Coordinates of C-alpha atoms in Angstrom, one line a residue:
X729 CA 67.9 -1.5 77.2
X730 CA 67.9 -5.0 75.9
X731 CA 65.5 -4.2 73.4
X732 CA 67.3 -0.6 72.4
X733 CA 70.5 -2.5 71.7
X734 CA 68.6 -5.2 69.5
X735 CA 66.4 -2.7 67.7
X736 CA 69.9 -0.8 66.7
X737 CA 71.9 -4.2 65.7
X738 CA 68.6 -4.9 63.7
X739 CA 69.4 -1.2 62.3
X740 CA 72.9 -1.9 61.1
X741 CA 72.2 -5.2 59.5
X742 CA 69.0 -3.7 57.9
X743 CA 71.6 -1.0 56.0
X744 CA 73.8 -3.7 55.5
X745 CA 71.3 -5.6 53.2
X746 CA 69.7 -2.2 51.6
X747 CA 73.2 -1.5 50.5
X748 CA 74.0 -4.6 49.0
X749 CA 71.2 -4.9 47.1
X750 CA 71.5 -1.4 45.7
X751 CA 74.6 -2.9 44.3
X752 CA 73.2 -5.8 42.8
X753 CA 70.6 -4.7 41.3
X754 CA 72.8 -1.8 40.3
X755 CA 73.2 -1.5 36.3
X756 CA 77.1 -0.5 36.5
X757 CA 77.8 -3.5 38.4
X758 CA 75.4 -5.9 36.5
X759 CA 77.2 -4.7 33.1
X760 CA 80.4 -5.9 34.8
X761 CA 79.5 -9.0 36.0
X762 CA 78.4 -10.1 32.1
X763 CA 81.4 -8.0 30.5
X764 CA 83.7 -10.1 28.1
X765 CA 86.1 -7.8 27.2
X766 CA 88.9 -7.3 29.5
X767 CA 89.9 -3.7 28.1
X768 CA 86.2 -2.6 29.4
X769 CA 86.6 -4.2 32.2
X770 CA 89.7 -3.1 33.7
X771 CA 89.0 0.8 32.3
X772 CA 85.3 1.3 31.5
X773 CA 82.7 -0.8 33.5
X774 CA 85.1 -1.7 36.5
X775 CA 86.2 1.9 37.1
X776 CA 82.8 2.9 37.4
X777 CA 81.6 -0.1 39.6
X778 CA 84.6 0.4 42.4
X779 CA 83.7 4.3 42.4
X780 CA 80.1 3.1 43.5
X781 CA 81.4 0.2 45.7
X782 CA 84.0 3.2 47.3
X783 CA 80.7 5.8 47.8
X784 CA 78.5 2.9 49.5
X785 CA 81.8 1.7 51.8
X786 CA 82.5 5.1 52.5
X787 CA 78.7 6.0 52.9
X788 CA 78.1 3.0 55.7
X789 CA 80.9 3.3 58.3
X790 CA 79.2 -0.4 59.4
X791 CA 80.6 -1.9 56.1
X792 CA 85.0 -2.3 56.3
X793 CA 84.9 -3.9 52.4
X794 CA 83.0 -5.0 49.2
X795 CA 83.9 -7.1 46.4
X796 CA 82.2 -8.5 43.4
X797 CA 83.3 -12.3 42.0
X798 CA 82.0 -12.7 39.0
X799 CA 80.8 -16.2 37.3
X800 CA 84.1 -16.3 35.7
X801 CA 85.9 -15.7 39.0
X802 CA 87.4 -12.0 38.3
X803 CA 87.1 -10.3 41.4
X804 CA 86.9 -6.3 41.9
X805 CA 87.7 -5.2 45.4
X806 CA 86.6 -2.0 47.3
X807 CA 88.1 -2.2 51.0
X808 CA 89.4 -0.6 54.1
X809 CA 93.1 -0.3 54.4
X810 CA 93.5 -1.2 57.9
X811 CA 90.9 -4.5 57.5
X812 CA 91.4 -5.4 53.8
X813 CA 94.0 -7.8 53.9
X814 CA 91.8 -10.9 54.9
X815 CA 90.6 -10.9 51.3
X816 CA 93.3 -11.8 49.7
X817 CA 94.6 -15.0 51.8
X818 CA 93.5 -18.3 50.2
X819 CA 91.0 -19.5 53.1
X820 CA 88.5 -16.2 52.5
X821 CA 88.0 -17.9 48.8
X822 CA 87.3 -21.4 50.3
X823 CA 85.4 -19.7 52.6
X824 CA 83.2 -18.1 50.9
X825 CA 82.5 -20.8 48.3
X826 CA 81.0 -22.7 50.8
X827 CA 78.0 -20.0 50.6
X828 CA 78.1 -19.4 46.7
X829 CA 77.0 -23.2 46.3
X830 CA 74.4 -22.4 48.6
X831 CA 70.9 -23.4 46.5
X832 CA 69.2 -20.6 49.0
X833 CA 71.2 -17.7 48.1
X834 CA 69.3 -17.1 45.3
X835 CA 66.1 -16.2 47.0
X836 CA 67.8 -13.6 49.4
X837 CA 71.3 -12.5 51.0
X838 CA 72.7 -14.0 54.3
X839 CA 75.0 -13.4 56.9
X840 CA 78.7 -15.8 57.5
X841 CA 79.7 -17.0 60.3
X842 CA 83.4 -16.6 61.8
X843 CA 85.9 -16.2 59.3
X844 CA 89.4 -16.7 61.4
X845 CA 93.0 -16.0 60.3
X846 CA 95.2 -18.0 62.5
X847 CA 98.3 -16.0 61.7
X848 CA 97.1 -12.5 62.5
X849 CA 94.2 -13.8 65.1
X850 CA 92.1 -11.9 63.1
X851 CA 88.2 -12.3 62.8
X852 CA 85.7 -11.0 60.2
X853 CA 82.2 -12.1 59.2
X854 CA 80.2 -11.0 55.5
X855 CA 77.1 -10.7 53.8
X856 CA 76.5 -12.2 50.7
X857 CA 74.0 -11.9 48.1
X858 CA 73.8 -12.8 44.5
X859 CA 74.0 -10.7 41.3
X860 CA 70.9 -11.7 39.0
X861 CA 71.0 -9.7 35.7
X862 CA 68.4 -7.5 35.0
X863 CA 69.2 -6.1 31.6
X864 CA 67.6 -8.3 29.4
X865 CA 70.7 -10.1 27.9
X866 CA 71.8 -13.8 27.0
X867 CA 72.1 -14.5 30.9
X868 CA 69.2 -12.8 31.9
X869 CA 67.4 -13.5 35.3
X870 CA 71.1 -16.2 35.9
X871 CA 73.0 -15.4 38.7
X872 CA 76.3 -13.8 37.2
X873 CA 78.0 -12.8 40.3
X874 CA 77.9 -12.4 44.2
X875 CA 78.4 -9.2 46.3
X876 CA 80.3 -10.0 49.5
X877 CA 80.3 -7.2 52.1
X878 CA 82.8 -7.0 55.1
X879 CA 81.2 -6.0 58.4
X880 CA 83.1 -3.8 60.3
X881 CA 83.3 -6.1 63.4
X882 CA 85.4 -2.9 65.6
X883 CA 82.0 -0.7 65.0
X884 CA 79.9 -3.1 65.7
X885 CA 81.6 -4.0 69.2
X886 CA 81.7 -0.6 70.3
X887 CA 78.2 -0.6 69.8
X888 CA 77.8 -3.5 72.3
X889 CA 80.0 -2.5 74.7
X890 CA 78.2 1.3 74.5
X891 CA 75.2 -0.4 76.3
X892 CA 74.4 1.0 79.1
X893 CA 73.6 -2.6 81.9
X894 CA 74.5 -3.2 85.9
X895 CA 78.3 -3.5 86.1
X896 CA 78.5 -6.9 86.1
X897 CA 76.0 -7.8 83.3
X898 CA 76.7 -9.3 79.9
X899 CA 75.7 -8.7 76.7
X900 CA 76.5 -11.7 73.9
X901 CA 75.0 -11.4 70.4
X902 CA 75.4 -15.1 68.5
X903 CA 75.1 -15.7 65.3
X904 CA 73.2 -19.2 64.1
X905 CA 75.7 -21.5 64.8
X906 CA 76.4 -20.0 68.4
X907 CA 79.6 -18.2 67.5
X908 CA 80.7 -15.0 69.7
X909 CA 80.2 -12.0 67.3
X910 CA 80.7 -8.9 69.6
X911 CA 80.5 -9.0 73.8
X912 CA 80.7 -6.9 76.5
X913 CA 82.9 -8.6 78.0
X914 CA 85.7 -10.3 76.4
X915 CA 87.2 -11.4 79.6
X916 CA 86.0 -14.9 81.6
X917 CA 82.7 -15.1 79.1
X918 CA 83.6 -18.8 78.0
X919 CA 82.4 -20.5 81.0
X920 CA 79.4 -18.9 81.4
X921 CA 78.4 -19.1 77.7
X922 CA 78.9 -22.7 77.7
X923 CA 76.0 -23.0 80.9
X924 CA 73.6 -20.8 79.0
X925 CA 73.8 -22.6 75.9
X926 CA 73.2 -25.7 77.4
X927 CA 69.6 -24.5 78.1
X928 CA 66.7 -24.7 76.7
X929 CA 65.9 -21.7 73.8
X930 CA 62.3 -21.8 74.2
X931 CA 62.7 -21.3 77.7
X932 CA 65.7 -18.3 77.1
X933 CA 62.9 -16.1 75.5
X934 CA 60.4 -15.5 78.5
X935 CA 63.8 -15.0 80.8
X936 CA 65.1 -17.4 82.9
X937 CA 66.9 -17.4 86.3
X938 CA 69.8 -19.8 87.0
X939 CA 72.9 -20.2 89.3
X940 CA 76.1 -20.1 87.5
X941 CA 79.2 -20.6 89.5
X942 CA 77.5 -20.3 92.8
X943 CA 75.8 -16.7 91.8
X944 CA 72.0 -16.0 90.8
X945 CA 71.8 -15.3 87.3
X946 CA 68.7 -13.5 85.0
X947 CA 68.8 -14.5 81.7
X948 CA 67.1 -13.8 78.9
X949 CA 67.1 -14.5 74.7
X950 CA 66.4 -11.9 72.1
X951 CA 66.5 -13.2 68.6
X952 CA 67.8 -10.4 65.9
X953 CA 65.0 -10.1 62.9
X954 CA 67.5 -9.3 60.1
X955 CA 69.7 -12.3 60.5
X956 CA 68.1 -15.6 60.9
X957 CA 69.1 -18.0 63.5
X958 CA 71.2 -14.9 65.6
X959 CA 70.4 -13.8 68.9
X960 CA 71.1 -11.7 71.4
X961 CA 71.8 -13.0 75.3
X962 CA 71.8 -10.8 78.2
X963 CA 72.7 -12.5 81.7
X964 CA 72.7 -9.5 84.9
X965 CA 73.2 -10.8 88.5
X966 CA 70.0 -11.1 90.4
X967 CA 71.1 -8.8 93.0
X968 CA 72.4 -6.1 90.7
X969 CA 68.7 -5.8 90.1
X970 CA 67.5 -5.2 93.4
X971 CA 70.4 -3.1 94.6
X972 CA 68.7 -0.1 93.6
X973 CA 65.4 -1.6 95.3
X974 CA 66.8 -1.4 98.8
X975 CA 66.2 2.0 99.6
X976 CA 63.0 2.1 97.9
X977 CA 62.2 -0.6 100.4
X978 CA 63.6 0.9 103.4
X979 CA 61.5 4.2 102.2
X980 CA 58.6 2.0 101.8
X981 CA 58.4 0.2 105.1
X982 CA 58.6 3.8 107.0
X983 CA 55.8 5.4 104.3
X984 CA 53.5 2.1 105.1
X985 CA 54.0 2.6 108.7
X986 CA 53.1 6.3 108.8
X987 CA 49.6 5.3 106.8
X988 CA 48.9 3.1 109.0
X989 CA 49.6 5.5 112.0
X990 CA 47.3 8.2 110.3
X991 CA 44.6 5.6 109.7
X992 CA 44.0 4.8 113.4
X993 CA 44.1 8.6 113.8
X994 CA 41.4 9.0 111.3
X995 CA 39.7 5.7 112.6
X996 CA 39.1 7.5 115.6
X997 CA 38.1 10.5 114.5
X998 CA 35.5 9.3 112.6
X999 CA 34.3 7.2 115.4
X1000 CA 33.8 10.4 117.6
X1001 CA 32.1 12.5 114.9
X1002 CA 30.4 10.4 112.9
X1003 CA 29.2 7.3 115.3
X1004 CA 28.0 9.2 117.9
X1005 CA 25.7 11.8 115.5
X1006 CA 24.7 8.4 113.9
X1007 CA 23.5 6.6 117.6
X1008 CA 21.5 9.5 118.1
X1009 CA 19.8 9.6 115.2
X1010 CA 18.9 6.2 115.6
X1011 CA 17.4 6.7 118.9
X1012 CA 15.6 9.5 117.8
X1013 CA 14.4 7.5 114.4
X1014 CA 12.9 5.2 117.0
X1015 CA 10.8 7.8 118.7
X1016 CA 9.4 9.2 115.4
X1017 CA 8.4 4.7 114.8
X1018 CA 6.2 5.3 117.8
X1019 CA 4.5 7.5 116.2
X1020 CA 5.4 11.0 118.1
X1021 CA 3.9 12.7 115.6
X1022 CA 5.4 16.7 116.9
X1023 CA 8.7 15.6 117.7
X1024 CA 11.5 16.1 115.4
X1025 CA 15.0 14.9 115.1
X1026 CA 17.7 17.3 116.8
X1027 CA 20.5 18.3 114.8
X1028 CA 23.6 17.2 116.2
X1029 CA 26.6 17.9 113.5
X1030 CA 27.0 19.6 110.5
X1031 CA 28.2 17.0 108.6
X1032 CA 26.4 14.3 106.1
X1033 CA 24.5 12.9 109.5
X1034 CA 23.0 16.4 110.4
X1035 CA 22.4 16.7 106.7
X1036 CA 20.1 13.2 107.0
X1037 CA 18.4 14.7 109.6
X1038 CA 17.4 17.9 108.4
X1039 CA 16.1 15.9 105.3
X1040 CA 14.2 13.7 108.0
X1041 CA 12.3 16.6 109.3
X1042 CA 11.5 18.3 106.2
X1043 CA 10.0 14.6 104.8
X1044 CA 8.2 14.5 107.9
X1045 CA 7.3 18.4 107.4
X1046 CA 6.0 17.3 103.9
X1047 CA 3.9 13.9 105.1
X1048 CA 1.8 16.2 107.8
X1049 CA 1.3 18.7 104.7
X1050 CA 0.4 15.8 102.7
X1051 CA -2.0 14.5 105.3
X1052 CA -3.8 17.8 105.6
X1053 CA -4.0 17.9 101.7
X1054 CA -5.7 14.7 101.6
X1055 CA -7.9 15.2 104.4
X1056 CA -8.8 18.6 102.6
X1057 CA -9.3 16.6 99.2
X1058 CA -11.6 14.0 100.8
X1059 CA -13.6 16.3 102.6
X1060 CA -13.9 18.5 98.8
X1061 CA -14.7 14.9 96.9
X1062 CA -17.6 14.0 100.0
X1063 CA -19.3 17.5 98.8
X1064 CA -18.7 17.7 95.3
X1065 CA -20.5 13.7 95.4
X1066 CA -23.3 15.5 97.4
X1067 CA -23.8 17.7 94.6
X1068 CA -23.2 15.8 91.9
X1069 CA -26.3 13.6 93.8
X1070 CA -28.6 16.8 94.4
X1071 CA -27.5 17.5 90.6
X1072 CA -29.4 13.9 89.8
X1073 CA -32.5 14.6 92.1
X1074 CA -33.4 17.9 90.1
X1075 CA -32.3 16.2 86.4
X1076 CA -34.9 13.6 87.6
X1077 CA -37.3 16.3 88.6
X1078 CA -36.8 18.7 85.5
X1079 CA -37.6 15.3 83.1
X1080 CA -41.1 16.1 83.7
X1081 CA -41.4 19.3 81.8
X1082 CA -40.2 18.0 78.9
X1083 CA -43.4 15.6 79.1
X1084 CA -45.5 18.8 79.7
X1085 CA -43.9 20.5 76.9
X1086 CA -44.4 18.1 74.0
X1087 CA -48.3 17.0 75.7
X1088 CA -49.2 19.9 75.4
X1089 CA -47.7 20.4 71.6
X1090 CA -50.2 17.7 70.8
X1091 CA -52.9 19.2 72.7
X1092 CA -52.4 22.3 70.2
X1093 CA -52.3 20.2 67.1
X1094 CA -55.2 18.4 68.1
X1095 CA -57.3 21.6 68.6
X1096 CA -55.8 22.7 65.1
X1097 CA -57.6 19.9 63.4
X1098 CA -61.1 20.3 65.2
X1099 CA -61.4 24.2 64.4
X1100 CA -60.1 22.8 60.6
X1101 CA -56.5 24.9 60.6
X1102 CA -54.0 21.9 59.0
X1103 CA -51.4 24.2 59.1
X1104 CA -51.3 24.0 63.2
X1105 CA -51.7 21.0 63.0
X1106 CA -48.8 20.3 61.2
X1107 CA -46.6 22.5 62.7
X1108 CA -47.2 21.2 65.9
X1109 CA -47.0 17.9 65.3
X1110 CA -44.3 17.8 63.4
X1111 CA -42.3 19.9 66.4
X1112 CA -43.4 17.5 68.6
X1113 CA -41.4 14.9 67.1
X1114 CA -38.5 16.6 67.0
X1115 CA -38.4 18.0 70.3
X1116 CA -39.4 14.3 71.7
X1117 CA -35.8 13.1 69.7
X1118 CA -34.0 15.4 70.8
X1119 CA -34.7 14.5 74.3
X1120 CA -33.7 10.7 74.1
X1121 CA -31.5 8.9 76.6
X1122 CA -30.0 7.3 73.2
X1123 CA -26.8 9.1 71.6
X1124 CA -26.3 6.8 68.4
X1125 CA -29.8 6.7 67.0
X1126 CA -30.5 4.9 63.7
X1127 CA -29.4 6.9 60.4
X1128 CA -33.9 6.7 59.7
X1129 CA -34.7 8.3 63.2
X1130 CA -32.0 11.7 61.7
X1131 CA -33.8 11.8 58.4
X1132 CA -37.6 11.5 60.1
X1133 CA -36.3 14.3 62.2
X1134 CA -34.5 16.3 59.1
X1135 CA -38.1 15.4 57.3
X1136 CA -40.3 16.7 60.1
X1137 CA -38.2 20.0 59.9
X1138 CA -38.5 20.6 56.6
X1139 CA -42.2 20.4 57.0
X1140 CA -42.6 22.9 59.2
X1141 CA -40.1 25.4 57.1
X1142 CA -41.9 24.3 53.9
X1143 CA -45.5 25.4 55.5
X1144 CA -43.8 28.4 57.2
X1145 CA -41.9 29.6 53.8
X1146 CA -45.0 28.9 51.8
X1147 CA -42.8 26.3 49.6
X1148 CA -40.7 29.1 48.6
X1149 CA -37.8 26.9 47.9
X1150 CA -37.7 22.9 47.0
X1151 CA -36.0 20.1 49.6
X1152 CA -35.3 16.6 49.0
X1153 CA -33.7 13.9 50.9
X1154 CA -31.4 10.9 48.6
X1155 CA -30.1 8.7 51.1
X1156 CA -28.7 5.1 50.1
X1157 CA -31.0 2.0 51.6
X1158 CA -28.2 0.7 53.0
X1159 CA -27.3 3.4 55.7
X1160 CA -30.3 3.9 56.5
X1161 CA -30.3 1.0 59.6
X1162 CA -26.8 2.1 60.5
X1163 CA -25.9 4.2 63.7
X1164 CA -25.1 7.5 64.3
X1165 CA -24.8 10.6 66.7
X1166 CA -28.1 12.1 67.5
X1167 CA -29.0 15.5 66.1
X1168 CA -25.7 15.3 63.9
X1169 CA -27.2 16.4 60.7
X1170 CA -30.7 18.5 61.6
X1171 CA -28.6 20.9 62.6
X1172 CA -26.8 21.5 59.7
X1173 CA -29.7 21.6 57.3
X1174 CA -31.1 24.4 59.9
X1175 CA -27.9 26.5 59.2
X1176 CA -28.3 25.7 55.2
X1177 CA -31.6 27.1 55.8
X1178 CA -31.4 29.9 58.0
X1179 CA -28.2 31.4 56.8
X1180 CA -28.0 30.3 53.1
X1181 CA -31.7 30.4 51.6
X1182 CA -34.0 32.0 53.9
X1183 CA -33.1 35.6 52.4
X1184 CA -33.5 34.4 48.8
X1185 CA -36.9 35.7 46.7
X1186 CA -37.6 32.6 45.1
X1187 CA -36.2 29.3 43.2
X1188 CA -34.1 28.1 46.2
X1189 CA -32.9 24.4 46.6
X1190 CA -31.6 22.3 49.7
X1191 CA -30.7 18.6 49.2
X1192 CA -29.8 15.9 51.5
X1193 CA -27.8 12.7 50.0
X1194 CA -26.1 9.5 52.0
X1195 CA -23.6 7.4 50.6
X1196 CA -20.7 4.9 51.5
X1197 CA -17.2 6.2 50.0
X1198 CA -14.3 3.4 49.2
X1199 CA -13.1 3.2 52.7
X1200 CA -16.4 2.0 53.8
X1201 CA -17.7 5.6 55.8
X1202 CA -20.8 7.2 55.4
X1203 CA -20.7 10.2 54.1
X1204 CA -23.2 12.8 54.2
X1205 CA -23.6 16.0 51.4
X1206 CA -26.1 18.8 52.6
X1207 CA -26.1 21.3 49.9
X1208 CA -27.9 24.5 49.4
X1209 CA -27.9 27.2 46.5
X1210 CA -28.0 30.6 48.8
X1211 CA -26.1 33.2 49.1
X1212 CA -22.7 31.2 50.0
X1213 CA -19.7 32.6 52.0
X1214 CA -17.2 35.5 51.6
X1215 CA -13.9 33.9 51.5
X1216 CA -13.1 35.9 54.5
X1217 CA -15.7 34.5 56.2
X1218 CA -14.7 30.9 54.6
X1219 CA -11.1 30.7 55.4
X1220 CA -12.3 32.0 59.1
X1221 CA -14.6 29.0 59.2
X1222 CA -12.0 26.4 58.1
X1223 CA -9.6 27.7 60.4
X1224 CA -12.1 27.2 63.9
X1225 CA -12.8 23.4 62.4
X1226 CA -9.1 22.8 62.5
X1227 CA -8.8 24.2 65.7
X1228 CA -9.0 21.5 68.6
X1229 CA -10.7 23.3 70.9
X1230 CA -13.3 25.6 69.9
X1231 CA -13.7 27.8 72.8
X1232 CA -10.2 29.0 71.7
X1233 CA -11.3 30.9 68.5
X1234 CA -11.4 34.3 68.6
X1235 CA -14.7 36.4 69.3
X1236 CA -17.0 37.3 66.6
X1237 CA -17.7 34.6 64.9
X1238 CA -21.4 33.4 63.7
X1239 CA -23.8 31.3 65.1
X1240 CA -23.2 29.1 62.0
X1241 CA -19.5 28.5 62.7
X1242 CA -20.1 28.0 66.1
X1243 CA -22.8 25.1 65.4
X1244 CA -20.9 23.3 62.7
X1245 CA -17.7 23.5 64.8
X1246 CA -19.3 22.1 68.1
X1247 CA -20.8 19.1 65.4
X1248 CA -17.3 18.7 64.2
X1249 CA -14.8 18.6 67.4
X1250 CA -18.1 16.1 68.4
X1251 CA -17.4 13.5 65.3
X1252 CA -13.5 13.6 66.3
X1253 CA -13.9 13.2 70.0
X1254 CA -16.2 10.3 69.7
X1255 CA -14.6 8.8 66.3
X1256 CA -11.1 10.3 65.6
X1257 CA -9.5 13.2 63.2
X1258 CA -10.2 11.2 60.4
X1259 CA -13.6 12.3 60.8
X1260 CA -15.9 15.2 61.0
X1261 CA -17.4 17.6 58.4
X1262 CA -15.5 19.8 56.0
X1263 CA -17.3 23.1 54.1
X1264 CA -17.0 24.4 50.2
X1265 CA -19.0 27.7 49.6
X1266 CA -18.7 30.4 46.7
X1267 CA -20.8 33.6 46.9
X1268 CA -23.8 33.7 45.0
X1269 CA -23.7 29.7 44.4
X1270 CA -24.4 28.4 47.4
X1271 CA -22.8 25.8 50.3
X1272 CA -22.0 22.6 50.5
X1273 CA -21.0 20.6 54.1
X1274 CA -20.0 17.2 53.6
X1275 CA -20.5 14.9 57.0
X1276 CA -18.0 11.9 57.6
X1277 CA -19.0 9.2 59.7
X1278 CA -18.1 5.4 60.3
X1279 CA -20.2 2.7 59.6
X1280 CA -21.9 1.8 62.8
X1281 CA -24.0 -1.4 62.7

């Protein structure tokens, strides 16, 4: 309430100081303050600055009178009947002078202190500002005047004594050099105003309490922000304060004392139906620790405790499943290991056919040369040393062991075609000690052959060429000029290379995509995407595969 009442005082005096300066800087009242003709000032200019001086008086009920001095001390009044006299008694001129010779008056307005008449008992206070002209004559930006308003000190009482404190309480509000402007009490203030400002200021801000005439006294300091060096002081009996606590006491004791009664209530409730479920768990969590492995933990509320054990018995439920699982899983691993060790004997076993296969191949080739037919011969030997590659332990054979095999190949087609079409192999020195996957490229010259110029009359051409691109890979062309691919047939093929798993493309599809997609999902598992083979064919000019591989020392 302290604050309300300052915030409005701040209000009032705020208005106060808008209104005078709207009559400063005011042209009609400028042009009299500078006018040197009497005739203009008595009937032009002055008539129109009292009828703004009357509208501003008469529009702030906080303001009881204005006048304008001029620097040649012609005054022009605007007042309230029943307050106006003051301004014409000799001491309101040597009172206000006082504040016209005041060098920081020309920076900003400020509020009087207490101007007493000691005939009437009368006291008034003013704000004054000066009158700077604006107009851009001979006295331009010189003070030519003052503004003095006349605060209506009746209003501004009311508006204290309207506060709304304990019945005992007082409100003062000061102005800088400690004078009584308006109180709530006009009565027996002078003895306590005297004690409170005998304190400390600093400390009257935060509130202080004091005795004063044998009674406990709050106090507290509220400086105003429109007038500098005025304050407000509030001082309310201590036990006007707490009067209004005492019931909430007396309701408080008897509220405390019923929670406490319903806490030992509850306290004992929830001993009886939450201990009790608990011990028994216990006891029975004990029995499961020795390892009973059928028992389970009876239920003995429904609360959170017969909640824990129900989740007990179903994680013990779950363990014995688990147990059976793993026991199931071991006994599944210990066969599939027998198996896997059977599996082993017979690859060890089956290793000798191979032998027999490729003995005997030379066998043949060697009886081809006694009865004089090269051709067996060849033929034979030259599938003996591809079938005895393609049986190595080794995965990454030398790039030289691929093109002996791709050679030996194109032997035997070259005897068995009767040279119908040419083959050449163009491989860079360099690669040719570097590593790669067995029986990456043979199988790709086989499709060149078998689906690209095996069905062509005459003139056909395959050729195999190695080089290392700007990234430092090998890179491998094998091109043929058959038939090529419908693009159909093309797109299809392009599509299962992109596909990660090749058992995922549709049906149908040729042997041919079938090889050069198991060779290409076989460069990106062992390598990475980056690698692999990619296909460019055009019906009726023939196929190209290109074969990306890193450089494997």
């Amino acid at each position: 309430m302290i604050e309300q009442t300052r915030g409005k005082i701040d209000s009032v005096f705020n208005d106060i100081r808008v209104s005078t300066s709207i009559a400063v800087n005011s042209k009609l009242i400028q042009e009299y303050s500078v006018e040197d003709d009497d005739y203009k000032r008595a009937f032009d200019s002055g008539n129109y600055a009292l009828d703004l001086m009357d509208y501003m008086r008469s529009f702030n009920s906080y303001v009881s009178g204005m006048v304008i001095d001029d620097i040649r001390g012609k005054q022009l009044y605007s007042l309230d009947s029943s307050g106006g006299d003051v301004f014409f008694l000799n001491r309101y001129e040597s009172f206000i002078r006082a504040y016209k010779n005041d060098s920081s008056l020309r920076d900003k307005g400020m509020f009087t202190t207490i101007l007493k008449d000691e005939s009437t008992e009368a006291e008034q206070f003013f704000y004054i500002a000066p009158i700077v002209e604006s107009l851009g004559g001979v006295n331009f930006s010189q003070i030519t005047g003052y503004c003095t308003v006349m605060v209506n000190m009746e209003k501004l009482q009311g508006l204290v004594e309207n506060t709304e404190l304990t019945p005992n309480s007082i409100l003062y509000i000061l102005n800088n050099r400690d004078e009584v402007i308006a109180s709530t009490n006009s009565n027996d203030q002078g003895t306590l105003l005297r004690d409170v400002l005998s304190m400390d200021k600093d400390t009257l801000l935060n509130g202080v309490k004091t005795t004063i005439d044998r009674e406990s006294i709050l106090v507290q300091s509220k400086g105003l922000e429109q007038a500098d060096g005025w304050r407000i002081i509030s001082m309310i009996p201590v036990h006007e304060l707490t009067a209004d606590m005492n019931p909430m006491r007396k309701v408080s004791i008897i509220v405390g004392i019923g929670i406490i009664l319903i806490m030992i209530i509850m306290g004992i409730f929830f001993m009886n139906n939450l201990m009790g479920p608990v011990m028994g768990l216990i006891m029975d969590m004990k029995r499961v620790g020795r390892r009973d492995r059928g028992f389970r933990i009876k239920v003995r509320s429904t609360n959170e405790v017969g909640s824990l054990a129900r989740d007990i018995n179903r994680m013990m439920d779950e363990m014995d499943e688990m147990t059976r699982d793993m026991f199931n899983t071991q006994a599944r691993l210990y066969k599939s290991e027998l198996s896997q060790k059977q599996a082993e004997f017979s690859a060890l076993q089956s290793q000798i056919n191979p032998h027999f296969l490729y003995n005997t191949l030379n066998c043949i080739s060697s009886i081809g040369l006694e009865y004089g037919s090269r051709e067996i011969a060849q033929m034979t030997s030259c599938m003996s040393k591809i079938f005895r590659y393609s049986i190595k332990k080794n995965e990454l054979v030398r790039i030289r062991e691929e093109l002996d095999c791709i050679q030996a190949y194109m032997k035997i087609i070259s005897i068995r075609y009767e040279n119908k079409f040419s083959m050449s192999i163009d491989v860079e020195e360099r690669l040719l000690e570097m590593m790669t996957p067995k029986m990456i490229l043979q199988p790709i010259v086989e499709n060149s052959v078998y689906h690209g110029l095996e069905r062509m009359d005459q003139g056909g051409k395959l050729q195999v060429t190695g080089s290392m691109d700007v990234d430092g890979d090998m890179c491998f062309c094998i091109m043929d000029t058959g038939k090529g691919m419908e693009p159909e047939e093309l797109a299809a093929l392009k599509a299962k290379l992109g596909n990660e798993y090749p058992e995922l493309v549709p049906d149908g599809q040729s042997e041919k995509s079938i090889g050069l997609s198991n060779i290409h999902n076989r460069l990106r598992l062992l390598f990475g995407e980056r690698y692999g083979i990619t296909v460019e064919s055009q019906i009726g000019q023939g196929t190209t595969v290109t074969v990306k591989i890193p450089s494997l020392d």
